[in-house]
Coordinates of C-alpha atoms in Angstrom, one line a residue:
X1 CA -0.7 38.3 15.9
X2 CA 2.5 36.7 16.0
X3 CA 1.0 33.4 18.1
X4 CA -1.5 33.1 15.1
X5 CA 1.2 33.6 12.2
X6 CA 3.3 31.1 14.3
X7 CA 0.6 28.5 14.7
X8 CA -0.2 28.8 11.0
X9 CA 3.6 28.2 10.2
X10 CA 4.5 25.3 12.4
X11 CA 2.3 22.9 10.4
X12 CA 3.9 23.9 7.4
X13 CA 7.5 23.7 8.6
X14 CA 6.1 20.1 9.7
X15 CA 5.3 19.4 6.2
X16 CA 8.3 20.8 4.7
X17 CA 10.7 19.0 7.2
X18 CA 8.9 15.6 6.3
X19 CA 9.4 16.5 2.6
X20 CA 13.1 17.3 3.0
X21 CA 13.9 14.3 5.3
X22 CA 12.1 11.8 2.8
X23 CA 14.0 13.1 -0.1
X24 CA 17.5 12.1 1.5
X25 CA 19.0 9.0 1.2
X26 CA 18.9 6.4 -1.4
X27 CA 18.0 8.0 -4.7
X28 CA 15.9 5.0 -5.1
X29 CA 12.3 5.5 -3.7
X30 CA 9.1 3.2 -3.3
X31 CA 5.8 3.3 -5.5
X32 CA 4.1 4.8 -2.4
X33 CA 3.3 8.7 -2.9
X34 CA 1.7 11.6 -1.7
X35 CA 1.2 15.0 -2.4
X36 CA 3.0 17.4 0.4
X37 CA 2.9 21.1 0.0
X38 CA 2.3 20.8 -3.9
X39 CA 5.3 18.3 -4.2
X40 CA 4.9 14.3 -5.2
X41 CA 6.9 12.9 -2.6
X42 CA 7.9 8.9 -2.7
X43 CA 8.4 6.9 0.6
X44 CA 12.0 5.2 0.9
X45 CA 11.8 1.4 0.9
X46 CA 12.1 -0.2 4.5
X47 CA 15.2 -2.0 3.5
X48 CA 18.1 -1.1 1.0
X49 CA 20.9 -3.4 -0.1
X50 CA 23.5 -1.7 -2.9
X51 CA 26.2 -3.1 -4.8
X52 CA 29.6 -1.5 -6.0
X53 CA 31.0 -2.8 -9.3
X54 CA 33.9 -1.5 -11.7
X55 CA 33.6 -3.0 -15.5
X56 CA 36.8 -3.1 -17.7
X57 CA 38.7 -6.0 -19.7
X58 CA 39.8 -7.6 -16.5
X59 CA 36.4 -8.4 -15.0
X60 CA 35.0 -11.4 -15.9
X61 CA 31.0 -11.0 -16.2
X62 CA 28.4 -13.2 -14.6
X63 CA 26.9 -13.7 -18.1
X64 CA 25.6 -11.7 -21.1
X65 CA 22.0 -9.8 -22.2
X66 CA 21.5 -8.9 -25.6
X67 CA 25.6 -9.2 -26.1
X68 CA 26.8 -7.1 -23.7
X69 CA 28.6 -8.5 -20.2
X70 CA 26.0 -8.6 -17.1
X71 CA 26.5 -9.3 -13.6
X72 CA 23.8 -10.6 -11.0
X73 CA 22.2 -10.5 -7.8
X74 CA 19.7 -12.8 -6.7
X75 CA 17.2 -12.6 -4.0
X76 CA 15.1 -14.9 -2.1
X77 CA 11.6 -13.9 -1.7
X78 CA 9.8 -16.4 1.3
X79 CA 6.5 -15.0 0.5
X80 CA 4.2 -12.6 -1.3
X81 CA 5.8 -9.1 -0.9
X82 CA 4.2 -6.1 -2.2
X83 CA 7.1 -4.7 -4.5
X84 CA 10.6 -4.5 -5.3
X85 CA 12.6 -1.7 -6.4
X86 CA 15.9 -1.5 -8.5
X87 CA 18.3 1.4 -9.5
X88 CA 21.9 1.5 -11.2
X89 CA 24.0 4.9 -11.3
X90 CA 27.1 5.0 -13.1
X91 CA 29.7 6.6 -12.5
X92 CA 29.0 5.4 -8.7
X93 CA 28.4 8.2 -6.3
X94 CA 28.2 6.9 -2.7
X95 CA 30.7 4.9 -0.7
X96 CA 30.0 1.5 0.3
X97 CA 28.7 0.7 3.6
X98 CA 28.6 -2.2 5.7
X99 CA 26.6 -4.9 4.1
X100 CA 26.7 -4.1 0.6
X101 CA 28.2 -5.8 -2.2
X102 CA 31.7 -4.5 -3.2
X103 CA 33.6 -6.2 -6.2
X104 CA 36.8 -7.1 -5.7
X105 CA 38.3 -4.7 -7.7
X106 CA 36.0 -1.8 -7.3
X107 CA 38.1 0.3 -5.0
X108 CA 41.6 -0.4 -7.2
X109 CA 39.9 0.3 -10.3
X110 CA 37.9 3.2 -9.1
X111 CA 41.1 4.8 -7.7
X112 CA 42.9 4.0 -11.3
X113 CA 40.1 5.8 -13.3
X114 CA 37.2 7.6 -11.5
X115 CA 35.8 9.1 -14.4
X116 CA 34.7 6.3 -16.6
X117 CA 31.1 5.6 -16.7
X118 CA 28.6 3.9 -19.1
X119 CA 24.8 3.9 -20.3
X120 CA 23.1 1.7 -17.6
X121 CA 20.7 -0.9 -18.0
X122 CA 18.8 -3.4 -15.7
X123 CA 16.3 -6.4 -15.6
X124 CA 14.2 -8.4 -13.2
X125 CA 13.5 -12.1 -14.1
X126 CA 11.7 -15.0 -12.0
X127 CA 13.8 -18.1 -11.8
X128 CA 11.9 -21.6 -11.7
X129 CA 13.5 -22.1 -8.1
X130 CA 10.5 -22.5 -5.3
X131 CA 12.2 -24.9 -2.8
X132 CA 14.7 -23.0 -0.4
X133 CA 16.3 -26.4 -0.2
X134 CA 17.3 -26.5 -3.9
X135 CA 18.4 -23.1 -4.5
X136 CA 22.0 -24.4 -5.0
X137 CA 20.8 -26.9 -7.6
X138 CA 20.6 -23.9 -10.1
X139 CA 17.8 -23.0 -12.2
X140 CA 16.7 -21.1 -15.3
X141 CA 14.8 -17.9 -15.9
X142 CA 11.3 -18.6 -15.9
X143 CA 9.8 -15.2 -16.9
X144 CA 11.2 -11.9 -17.7
X145 CA 9.6 -9.3 -15.1
X146 CA 10.6 -5.9 -15.8
X147 CA 13.5 -3.7 -17.1
X148 CA 14.5 -0.2 -17.4
X149 CA 17.4 1.8 -19.8
X150 CA 16.8 5.4 -19.2
X151 CA 15.0 7.5 -16.0
X152 CA 14.7 10.8 -15.2
X153 CA 14.1 10.3 -11.4
X154 CA 18.0 9.5 -11.1
X155 CA 20.7 12.1 -11.5
X156 CA 22.1 12.4 -14.9
X157 CA 25.6 11.1 -16.2
X158 CA 28.4 13.4 -16.1
X159 CA 27.3 14.3 -20.2
X160 CA 24.2 15.4 -18.6
X161 CA 22.0 12.6 -20.2
X162 CA 19.2 10.6 -17.9
X163 CA 20.9 7.4 -18.7
X164 CA 20.8 6.0 -15.9
X165 CA 18.3 3.2 -14.8
X166 CA 15.3 2.5 -12.3
X167 CA 12.6 0.0 -12.0
X168 CA 9.8 -1.1 -9.8
X169 CA 8.0 -4.0 -9.4
X170 CA 4.6 -3.7 -8.1
X171 CA 3.0 -7.1 -7.0
X172 CA -0.3 -7.7 -8.0
X173 CA -1.5 -11.1 -6.1
X174 CA -4.6 -11.7 -8.1
X175 CA -2.1 -12.1 -11.4
X176 CA 0.3 -15.3 -11.3
X177 CA 2.6 -13.6 -14.1
X178 CA 2.8 -10.3 -11.9
X179 CA 2.3 -11.5 -8.3
X180 CA 6.0 -11.4 -6.4
X181 CA 5.6 -14.8 -4.7
X182 CA 7.6 -17.2 -2.8
X183 CA 10.9 -18.0 -5.0
X184 CA 14.2 -16.6 -6.3
X185 CA 14.6 -13.8 -8.6
X186 CA 17.5 -12.6 -10.2
X187 CA 18.7 -8.9 -11.0
X188 CA 20.9 -8.0 -13.7
X189 CA 23.0 -5.1 -14.2
X190 CA 24.4 -4.3 -17.9
X191 CA 24.7 -1.7 -20.9
X192 CA 22.4 -0.9 -23.4
X193 CA 23.7 1.3 -25.8
X194 CA 27.7 1.9 -25.1
X195 CA 30.5 -0.3 -24.5
X196 CA 31.0 -1.5 -20.6
X197 CA 33.9 0.1 -18.7
X198 CA 33.3 2.3 -15.9
X199 CA 32.2 2.4 -12.1
X200 CA 28.4 1.8 -11.2
X201 CA 26.5 1.9 -8.1
X202 CA 23.3 -0.4 -7.8
X203 CA 20.4 -0.6 -5.1
X204 CA 17.8 -2.9 -4.2
X205 CA 15.0 -1.8 -2.2
X206 CA 11.9 -3.9 -0.5
X207 CA 9.9 -3.1 2.0
X208 CA 9.0 -6.8 3.8
X209 CA 11.4 -8.9 6.0
X210 CA 13.0 -11.8 5.2
X211 CA 14.0 -10.9 1.5
X212 CA 17.8 -12.1 1.4
X213 CA 20.1 -11.0 -1.4
X214 CA 23.5 -12.8 -2.4
X215 CA 25.7 -12.6 -5.3
X216 CA 25.6 -16.1 -6.6
X217 CA 22.9 -19.0 -6.0
X218 CA 25.5 -21.0 -3.7
X219 CA 26.0 -17.8 -1.4
X220 CA 22.0 -17.6 -1.6
X221 CA 21.1 -21.0 -0.4
X222 CA 23.7 -20.6 2.4
X223 CA 22.3 -17.5 3.4
X224 CA 18.5 -18.7 3.6
X225 CA 19.3 -22.1 5.1
X226 CA 21.6 -21.3 7.7
X227 CA 20.6 -22.2 11.2
X228 CA 19.5 -19.7 13.6

């Protein structure tokens, strides 16, 4: 009898363990999902890159979106990919790891005032750069692909509001305007409603190797075209 119960419990325990493992790590998960033991579980992305920043009057933004200071990362996609995910949380929760992008003032500003946060907003744009040899020549936005202001998929901010942001852009190869094809993409981090002051943690997720991410077009050019 005990053996029979154990036999029935083992598959269930395996499923619960799998669900637990898949819920750890970055809050950002891919569009691939399954129903496991009555729960909807999203698979994590294969590759993650994070950006840690702190916004105040001393920080010069990369640009502006709807009149608000914005900060950019650039991604080089060498061939068609399935999707790209982006999330942004304020205040920052995690600790920067090796390979993450960390703003030069992040650590000092966070220690000075760790409780500041803001309502986040993210966008994903396609630039008109498809030649890897010309990335450092610059370009302009060819198409606005996606944006997000609020999501309940991420932890609420300290006020209890779901004002953090998450987007997933899934490639549709049959549609030229929705396919994530070779070229440069710009990810923008900003705010929507409030004044921008405080720390933030942004994460980019992809499933295909070869996608390169940098904080400027010049850095992206060097990263993509370096030998070896």
